[in-house]
mmCIF file of C-alpha atoms in Angstrom:
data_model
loop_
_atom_site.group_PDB
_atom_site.id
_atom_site.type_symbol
_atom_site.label_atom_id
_atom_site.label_comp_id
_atom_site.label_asym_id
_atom_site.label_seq_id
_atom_site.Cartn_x
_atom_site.Cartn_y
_atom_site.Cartn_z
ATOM 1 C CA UNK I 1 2.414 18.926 -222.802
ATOM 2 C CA UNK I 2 3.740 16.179 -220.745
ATOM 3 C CA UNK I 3 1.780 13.123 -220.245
ATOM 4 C CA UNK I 4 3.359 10.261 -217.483
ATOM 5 C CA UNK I 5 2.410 7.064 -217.063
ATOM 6 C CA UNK I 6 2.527 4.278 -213.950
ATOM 7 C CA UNK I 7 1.040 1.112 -214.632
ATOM 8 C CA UNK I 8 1.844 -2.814 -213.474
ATOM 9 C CA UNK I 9 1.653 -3.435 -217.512
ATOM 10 C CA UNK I 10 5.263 -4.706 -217.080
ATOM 11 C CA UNK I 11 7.153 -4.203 -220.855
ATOM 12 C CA UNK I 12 4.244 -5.507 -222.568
ATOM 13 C CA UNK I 13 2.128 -4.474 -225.695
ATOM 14 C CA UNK I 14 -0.564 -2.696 -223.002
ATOM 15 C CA UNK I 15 1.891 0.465 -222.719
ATOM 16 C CA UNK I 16 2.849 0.613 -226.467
ATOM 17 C CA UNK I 17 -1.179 0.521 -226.948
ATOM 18 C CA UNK I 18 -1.417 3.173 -224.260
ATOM 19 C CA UNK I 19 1.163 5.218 -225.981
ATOM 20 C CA UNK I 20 -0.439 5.289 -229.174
ATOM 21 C CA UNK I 21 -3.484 6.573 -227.949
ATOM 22 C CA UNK I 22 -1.605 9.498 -227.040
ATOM 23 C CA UNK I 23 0.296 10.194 -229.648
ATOM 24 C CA UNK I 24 -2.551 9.538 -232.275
ATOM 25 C CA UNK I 25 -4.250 12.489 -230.325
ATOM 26 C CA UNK I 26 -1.060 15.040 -230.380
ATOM 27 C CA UNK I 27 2.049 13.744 -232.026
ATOM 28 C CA UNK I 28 4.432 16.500 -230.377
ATOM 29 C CA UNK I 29 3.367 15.108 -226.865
ATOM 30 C CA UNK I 30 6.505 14.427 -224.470
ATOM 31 C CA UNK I 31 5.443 10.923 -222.493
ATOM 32 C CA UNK I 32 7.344 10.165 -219.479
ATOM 33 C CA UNK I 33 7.132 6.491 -218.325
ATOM 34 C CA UNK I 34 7.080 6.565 -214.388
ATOM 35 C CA UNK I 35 7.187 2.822 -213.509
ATOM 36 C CA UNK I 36 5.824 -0.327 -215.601
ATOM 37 C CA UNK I 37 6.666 -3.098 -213.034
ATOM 38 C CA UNK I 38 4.511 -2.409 -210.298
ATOM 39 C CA UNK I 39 3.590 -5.725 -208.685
ATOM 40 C CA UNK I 40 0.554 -6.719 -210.370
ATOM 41 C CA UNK I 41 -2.912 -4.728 -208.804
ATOM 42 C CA UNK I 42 -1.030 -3.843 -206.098
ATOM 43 C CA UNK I 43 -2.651 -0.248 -205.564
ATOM 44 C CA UNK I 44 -0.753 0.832 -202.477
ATOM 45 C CA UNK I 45 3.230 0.591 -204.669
ATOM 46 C CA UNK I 46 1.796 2.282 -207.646
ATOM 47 C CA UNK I 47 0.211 4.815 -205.001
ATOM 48 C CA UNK I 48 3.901 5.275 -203.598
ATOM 49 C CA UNK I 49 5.443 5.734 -207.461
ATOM 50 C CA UNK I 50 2.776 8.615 -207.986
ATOM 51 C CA UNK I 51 3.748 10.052 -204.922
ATOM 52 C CA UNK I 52 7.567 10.036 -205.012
ATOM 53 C CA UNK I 53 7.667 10.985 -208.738
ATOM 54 C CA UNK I 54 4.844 13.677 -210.030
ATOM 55 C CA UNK I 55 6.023 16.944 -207.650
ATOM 56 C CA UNK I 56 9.045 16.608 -209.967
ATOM 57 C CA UNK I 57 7.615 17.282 -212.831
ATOM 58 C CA UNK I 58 6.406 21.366 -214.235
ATOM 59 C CA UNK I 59 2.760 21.027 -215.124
ATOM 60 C CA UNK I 60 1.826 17.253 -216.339
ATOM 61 C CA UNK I 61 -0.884 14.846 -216.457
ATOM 62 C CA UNK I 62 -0.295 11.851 -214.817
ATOM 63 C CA UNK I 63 -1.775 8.597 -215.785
ATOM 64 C CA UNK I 64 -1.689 5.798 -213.344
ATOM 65 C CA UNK I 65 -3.361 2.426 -214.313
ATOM 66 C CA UNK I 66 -2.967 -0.356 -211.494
ATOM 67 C CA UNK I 67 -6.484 -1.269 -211.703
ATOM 68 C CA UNK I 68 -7.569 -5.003 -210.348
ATOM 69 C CA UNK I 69 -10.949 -3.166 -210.430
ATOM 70 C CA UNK I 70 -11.235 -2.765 -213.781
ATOM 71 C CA UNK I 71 -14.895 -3.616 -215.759
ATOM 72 C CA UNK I 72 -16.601 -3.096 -212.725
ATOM 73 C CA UNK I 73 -18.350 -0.305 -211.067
ATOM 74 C CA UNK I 74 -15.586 1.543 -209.378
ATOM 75 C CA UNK I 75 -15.514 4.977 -211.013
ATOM 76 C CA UNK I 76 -12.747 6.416 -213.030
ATOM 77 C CA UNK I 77 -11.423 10.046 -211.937
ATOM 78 C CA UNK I 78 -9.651 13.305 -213.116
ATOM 79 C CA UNK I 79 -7.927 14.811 -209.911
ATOM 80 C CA UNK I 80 -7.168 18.383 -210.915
ATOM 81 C CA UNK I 81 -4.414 19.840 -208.065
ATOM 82 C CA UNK I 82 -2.034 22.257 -207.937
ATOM 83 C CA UNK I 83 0.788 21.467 -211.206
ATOM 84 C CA UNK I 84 -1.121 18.534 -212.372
ATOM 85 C CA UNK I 85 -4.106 16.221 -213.297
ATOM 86 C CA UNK I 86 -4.077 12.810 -212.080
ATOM 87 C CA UNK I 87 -5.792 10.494 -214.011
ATOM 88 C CA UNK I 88 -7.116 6.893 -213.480
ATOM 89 C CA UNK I 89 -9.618 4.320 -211.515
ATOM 90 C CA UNK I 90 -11.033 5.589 -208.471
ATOM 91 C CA UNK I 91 -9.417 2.668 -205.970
ATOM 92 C CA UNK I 92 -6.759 5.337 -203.780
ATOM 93 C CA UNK I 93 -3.983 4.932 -206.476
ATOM 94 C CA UNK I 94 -3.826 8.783 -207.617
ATOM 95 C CA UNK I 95 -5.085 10.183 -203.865
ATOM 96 C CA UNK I 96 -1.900 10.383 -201.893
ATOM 97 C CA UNK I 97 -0.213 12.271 -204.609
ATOM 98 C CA UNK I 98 -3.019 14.860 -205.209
ATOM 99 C CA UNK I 99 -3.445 15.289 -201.743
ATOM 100 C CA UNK I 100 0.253 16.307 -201.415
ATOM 101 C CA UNK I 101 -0.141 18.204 -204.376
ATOM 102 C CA UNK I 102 -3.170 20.156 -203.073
ATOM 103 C CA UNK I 103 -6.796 18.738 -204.865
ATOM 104 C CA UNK I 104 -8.680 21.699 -205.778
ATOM 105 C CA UNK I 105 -11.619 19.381 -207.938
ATOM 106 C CA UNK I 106 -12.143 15.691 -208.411
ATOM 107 C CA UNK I 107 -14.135 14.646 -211.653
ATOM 108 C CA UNK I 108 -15.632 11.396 -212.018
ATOM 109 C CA UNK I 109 -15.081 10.179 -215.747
ATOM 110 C CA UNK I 110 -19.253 10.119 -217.235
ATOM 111 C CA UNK I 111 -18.703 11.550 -220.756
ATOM 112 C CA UNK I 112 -18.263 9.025 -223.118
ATOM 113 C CA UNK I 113 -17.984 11.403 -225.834
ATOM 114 C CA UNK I 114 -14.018 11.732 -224.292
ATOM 115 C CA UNK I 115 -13.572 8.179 -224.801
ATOM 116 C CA UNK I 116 -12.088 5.644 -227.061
ATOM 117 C CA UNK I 117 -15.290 3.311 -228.448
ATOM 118 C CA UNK I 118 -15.706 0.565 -228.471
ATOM 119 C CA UNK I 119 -14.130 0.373 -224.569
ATOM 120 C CA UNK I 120 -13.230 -2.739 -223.252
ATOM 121 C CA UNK I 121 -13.911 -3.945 -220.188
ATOM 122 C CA UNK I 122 -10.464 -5.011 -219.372
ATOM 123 C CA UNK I 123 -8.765 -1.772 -220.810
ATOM 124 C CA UNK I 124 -9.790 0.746 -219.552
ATOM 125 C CA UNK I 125 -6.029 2.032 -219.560
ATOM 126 C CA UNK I 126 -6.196 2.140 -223.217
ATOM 127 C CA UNK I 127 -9.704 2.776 -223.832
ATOM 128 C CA UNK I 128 -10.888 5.388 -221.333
ATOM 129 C CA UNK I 129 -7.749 7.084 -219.315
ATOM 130 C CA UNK I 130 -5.145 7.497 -221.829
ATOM 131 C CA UNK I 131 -8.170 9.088 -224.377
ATOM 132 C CA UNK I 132 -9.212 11.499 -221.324
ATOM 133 C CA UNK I 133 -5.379 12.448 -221.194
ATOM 134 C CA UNK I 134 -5.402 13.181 -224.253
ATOM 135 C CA UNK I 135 -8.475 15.082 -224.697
ATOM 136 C CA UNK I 136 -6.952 17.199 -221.687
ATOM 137 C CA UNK I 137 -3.634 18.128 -224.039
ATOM 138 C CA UNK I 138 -5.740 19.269 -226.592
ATOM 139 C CA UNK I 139 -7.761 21.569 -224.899
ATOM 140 C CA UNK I 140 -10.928 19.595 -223.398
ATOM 141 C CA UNK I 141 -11.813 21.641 -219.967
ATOM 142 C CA UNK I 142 -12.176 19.047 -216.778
ATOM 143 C CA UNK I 143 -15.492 20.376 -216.238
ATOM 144 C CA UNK I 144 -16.645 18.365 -219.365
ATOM 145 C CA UNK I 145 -15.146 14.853 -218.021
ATOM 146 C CA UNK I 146 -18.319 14.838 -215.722
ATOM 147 C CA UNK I 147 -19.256 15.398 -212.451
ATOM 148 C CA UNK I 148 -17.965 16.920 -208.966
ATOM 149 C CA UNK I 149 -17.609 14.589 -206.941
ATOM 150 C CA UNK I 150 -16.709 14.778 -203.150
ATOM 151 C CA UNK I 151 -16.294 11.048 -201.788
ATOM 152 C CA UNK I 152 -12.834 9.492 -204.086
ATOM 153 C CA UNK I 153 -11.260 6.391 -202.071
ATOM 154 C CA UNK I 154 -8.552 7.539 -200.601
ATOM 155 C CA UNK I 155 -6.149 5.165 -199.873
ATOM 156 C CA UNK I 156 -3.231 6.621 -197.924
ATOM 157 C CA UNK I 157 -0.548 4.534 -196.828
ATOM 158 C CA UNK I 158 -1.984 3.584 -193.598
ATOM 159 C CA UNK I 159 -0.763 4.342 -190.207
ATOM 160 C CA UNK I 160 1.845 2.607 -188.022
ATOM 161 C CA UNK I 161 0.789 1.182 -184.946
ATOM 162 C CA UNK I 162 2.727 3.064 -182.196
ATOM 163 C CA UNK I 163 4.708 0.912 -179.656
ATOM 164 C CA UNK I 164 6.219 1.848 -176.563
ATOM 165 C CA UNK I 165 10.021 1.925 -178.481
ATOM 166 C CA UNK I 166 8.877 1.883 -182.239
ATOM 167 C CA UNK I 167 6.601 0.747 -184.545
ATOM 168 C CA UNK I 168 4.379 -1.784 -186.539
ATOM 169 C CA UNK I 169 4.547 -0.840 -190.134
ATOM 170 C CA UNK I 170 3.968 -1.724 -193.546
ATOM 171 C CA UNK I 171 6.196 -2.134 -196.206
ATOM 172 C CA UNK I 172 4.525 0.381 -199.100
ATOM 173 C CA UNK I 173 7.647 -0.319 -202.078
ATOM 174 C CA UNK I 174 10.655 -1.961 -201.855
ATOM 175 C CA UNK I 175 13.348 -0.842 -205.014
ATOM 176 C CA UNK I 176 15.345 -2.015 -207.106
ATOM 177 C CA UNK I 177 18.383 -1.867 -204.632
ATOM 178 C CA UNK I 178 16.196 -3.818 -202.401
ATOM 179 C CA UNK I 179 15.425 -1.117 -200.128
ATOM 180 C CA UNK I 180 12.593 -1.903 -198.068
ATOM 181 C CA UNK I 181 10.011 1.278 -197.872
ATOM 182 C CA UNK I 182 7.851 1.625 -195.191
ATOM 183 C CA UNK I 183 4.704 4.031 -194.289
ATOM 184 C CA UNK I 184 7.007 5.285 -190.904
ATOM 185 C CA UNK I 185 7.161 9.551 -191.523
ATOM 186 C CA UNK I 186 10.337 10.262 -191.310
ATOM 187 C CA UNK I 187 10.273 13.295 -189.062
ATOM 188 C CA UNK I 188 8.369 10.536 -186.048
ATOM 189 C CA UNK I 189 11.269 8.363 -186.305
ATOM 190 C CA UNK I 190 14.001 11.011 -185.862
ATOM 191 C CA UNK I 191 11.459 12.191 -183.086
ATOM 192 C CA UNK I 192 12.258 9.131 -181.624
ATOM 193 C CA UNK I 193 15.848 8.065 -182.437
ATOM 194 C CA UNK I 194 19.306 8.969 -182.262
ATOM 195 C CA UNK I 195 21.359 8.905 -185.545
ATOM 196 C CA UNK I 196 23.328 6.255 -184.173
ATOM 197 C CA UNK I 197 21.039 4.266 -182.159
ATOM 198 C CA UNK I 198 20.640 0.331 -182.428
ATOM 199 C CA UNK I 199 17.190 -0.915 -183.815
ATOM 200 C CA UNK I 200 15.960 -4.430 -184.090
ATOM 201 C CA UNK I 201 13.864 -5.265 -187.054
ATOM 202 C CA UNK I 202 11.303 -8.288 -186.405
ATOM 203 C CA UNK I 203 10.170 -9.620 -189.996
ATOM 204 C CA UNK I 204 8.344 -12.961 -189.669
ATOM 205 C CA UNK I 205 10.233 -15.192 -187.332
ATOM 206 C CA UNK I 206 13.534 -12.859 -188.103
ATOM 207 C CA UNK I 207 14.587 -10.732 -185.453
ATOM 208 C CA UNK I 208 17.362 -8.412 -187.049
ATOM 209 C CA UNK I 209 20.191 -5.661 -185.323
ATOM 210 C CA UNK I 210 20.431 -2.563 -187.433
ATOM 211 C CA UNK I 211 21.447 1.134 -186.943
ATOM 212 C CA UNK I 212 19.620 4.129 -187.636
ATOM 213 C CA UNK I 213 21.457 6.594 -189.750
ATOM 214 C CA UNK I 214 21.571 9.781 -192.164
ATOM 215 C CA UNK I 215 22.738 7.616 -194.833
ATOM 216 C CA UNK I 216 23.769 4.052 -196.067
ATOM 217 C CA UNK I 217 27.695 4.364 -195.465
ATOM 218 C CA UNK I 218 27.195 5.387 -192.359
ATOM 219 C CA UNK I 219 26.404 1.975 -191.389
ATOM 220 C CA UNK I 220 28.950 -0.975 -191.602
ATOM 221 C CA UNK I 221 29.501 -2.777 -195.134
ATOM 222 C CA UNK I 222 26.680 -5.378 -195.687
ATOM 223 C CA UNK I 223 24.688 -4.247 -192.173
ATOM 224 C CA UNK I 224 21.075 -3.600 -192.048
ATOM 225 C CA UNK I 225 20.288 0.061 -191.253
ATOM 226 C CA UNK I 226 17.374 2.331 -190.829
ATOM 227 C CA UNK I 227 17.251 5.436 -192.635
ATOM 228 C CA UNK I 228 14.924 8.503 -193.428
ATOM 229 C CA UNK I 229 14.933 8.071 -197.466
ATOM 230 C CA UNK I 230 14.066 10.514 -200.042
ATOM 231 C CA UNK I 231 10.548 9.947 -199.976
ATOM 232 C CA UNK I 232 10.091 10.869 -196.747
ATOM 233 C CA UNK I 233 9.387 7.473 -195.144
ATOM 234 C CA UNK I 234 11.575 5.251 -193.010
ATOM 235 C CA UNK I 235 13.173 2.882 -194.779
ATOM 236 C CA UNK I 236 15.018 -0.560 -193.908
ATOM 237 C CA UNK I 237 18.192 -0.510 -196.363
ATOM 238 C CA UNK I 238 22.050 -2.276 -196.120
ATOM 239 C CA UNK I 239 25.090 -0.712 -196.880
ATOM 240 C CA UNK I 240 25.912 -2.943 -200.272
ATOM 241 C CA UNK I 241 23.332 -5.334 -199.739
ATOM 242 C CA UNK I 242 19.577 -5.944 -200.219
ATOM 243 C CA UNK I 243 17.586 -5.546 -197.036
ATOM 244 C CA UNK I 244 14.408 -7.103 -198.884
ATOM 245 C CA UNK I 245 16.815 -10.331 -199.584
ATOM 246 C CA UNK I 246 17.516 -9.657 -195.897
ATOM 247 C CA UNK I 247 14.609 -9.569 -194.241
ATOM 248 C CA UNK I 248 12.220 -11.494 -196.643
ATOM 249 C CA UNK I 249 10.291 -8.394 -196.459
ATOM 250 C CA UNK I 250 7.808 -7.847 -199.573
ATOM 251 C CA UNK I 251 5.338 -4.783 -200.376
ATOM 252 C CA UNK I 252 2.158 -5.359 -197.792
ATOM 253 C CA UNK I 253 3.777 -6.981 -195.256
ATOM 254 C CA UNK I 254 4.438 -6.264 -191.526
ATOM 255 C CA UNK I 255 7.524 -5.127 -190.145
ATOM 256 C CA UNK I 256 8.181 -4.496 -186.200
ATOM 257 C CA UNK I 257 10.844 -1.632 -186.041
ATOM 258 C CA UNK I 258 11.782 -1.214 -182.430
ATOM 259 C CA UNK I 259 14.296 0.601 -180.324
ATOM 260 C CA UNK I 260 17.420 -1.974 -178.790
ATOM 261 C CA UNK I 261 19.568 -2.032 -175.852
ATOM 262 C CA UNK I 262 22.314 -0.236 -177.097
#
């Protein structure tokens, strides 16, 4: 069985304590680590790394703890879909992945018989998810987690505000390369663009020139560029650069993306 796990536990003691949870429950269990350096609590990236990352995988349980909830009443949740149980705090984090999945029965977590005693209030990562996923690999049936429930917050990535020649949109990731992710489909924006066509990126008090293209080359070395990415989601990117160092852009904030006089 394969077990994955996204938290903004950074490479810190939390994920080795995770881990050997696990692995004290099945030894032969394959662990995947998704992403550990989600900015911390922020709900919406880990949301994104869920998303981008678990229709990948043949059928796997998917931990996600980014959980500035934690210790307090919000509920925790087994998401069964389609390939996959998602597992972790009700606050949106494992929704947009299920739904693309396909949810076929949410469980809020009520059994504490499937739980590691005594739980902590501020690890519930160790203490209550990472037992659940592990009672899951060896057999435990969802039903016994506890109840149906119909009413999970589901956090989506928002929608862009339409504007006459573009967008106002948030930034949902940006990566490593400093590509700047935001929650624009990317089918609207080739709806709406040319490959080719000038944009103008406002970002603060920046107002940027950048081309939308297929792919980063296609753009001039070190220019800002607009580009459908992987994910599925516009995304503001430079050929050899870092459009985040760019732009200032971070994960929450709000980007104009607009059409330019070409």
């Amino acid at each position: 069985m394969i077990v994955t796990l996204t938290t903004d536990f950074g490479a810190s003691e939390y994920v080795a304590a995770m881990k050997g949870v696990l692995l004290s429950m099945d030894k032969d269990l394959r662990i995947v680590d998704v992403r550990h350096d989600i900015a911390p609590g922020n709900v919406t990236e880990g949301a994104f790394a869920l998303f981008t990352t678990a229709p990948h995988f043949p059928f796997a349980i998917h931990v996600g703890v980014v959980d500035p909830g934690v210790g307090t009443e919000r509920r925790g949740l087994a998401v069964v879909c389609e390939g996959a149980i998602f597992v972790g705090p009700d606050n949106g984090l494992l929704m947009p992945a299920a739904k693309r999945m396909g949810v076929k029965d949410v469980r809020e977590l009520t059994n504490p018989a499937y739980w590691r005693h005594p739980v902590h209030p501020t690890f519930h990562g160790r203490d209550v998810f990472a037992p659940v996923a592990g009672h899951l690999c060896t057999g435990t049936k969802v039903a016994d987690l506890g109840p149906s429930i119909h009413d999970p917050v589901d956090l989506g990535f928002g929608t862009p505000e339409t504007t006459s020649d573009g967008w106002r949109a948030t930034v949902i990731s940006v990566d490593r390369f400093g590509n700047v992710v935001t929650n624009v489909p990317g089918p609207e924006a080739e709806g709406r663009w040319a490959y080719g066509a000038p944009v103008r990126i406002e970002a603060g008090r920046r107002t940027l020139a950048a081309l939308f293209v297929r792919t980063y080359a296609n753009a001039p070395r070190g220019a800002l560029l607009l580009t459908v990415g992987s994910h599925g989601f516009l995304e503001i990117a430079a050929n050899g650069d870092s459009a985040a160092r760019m732009t200032g852009l971070e994960p929450l904030a709000s980007v104009l993306l607009s059409g330019a006089p070409s």
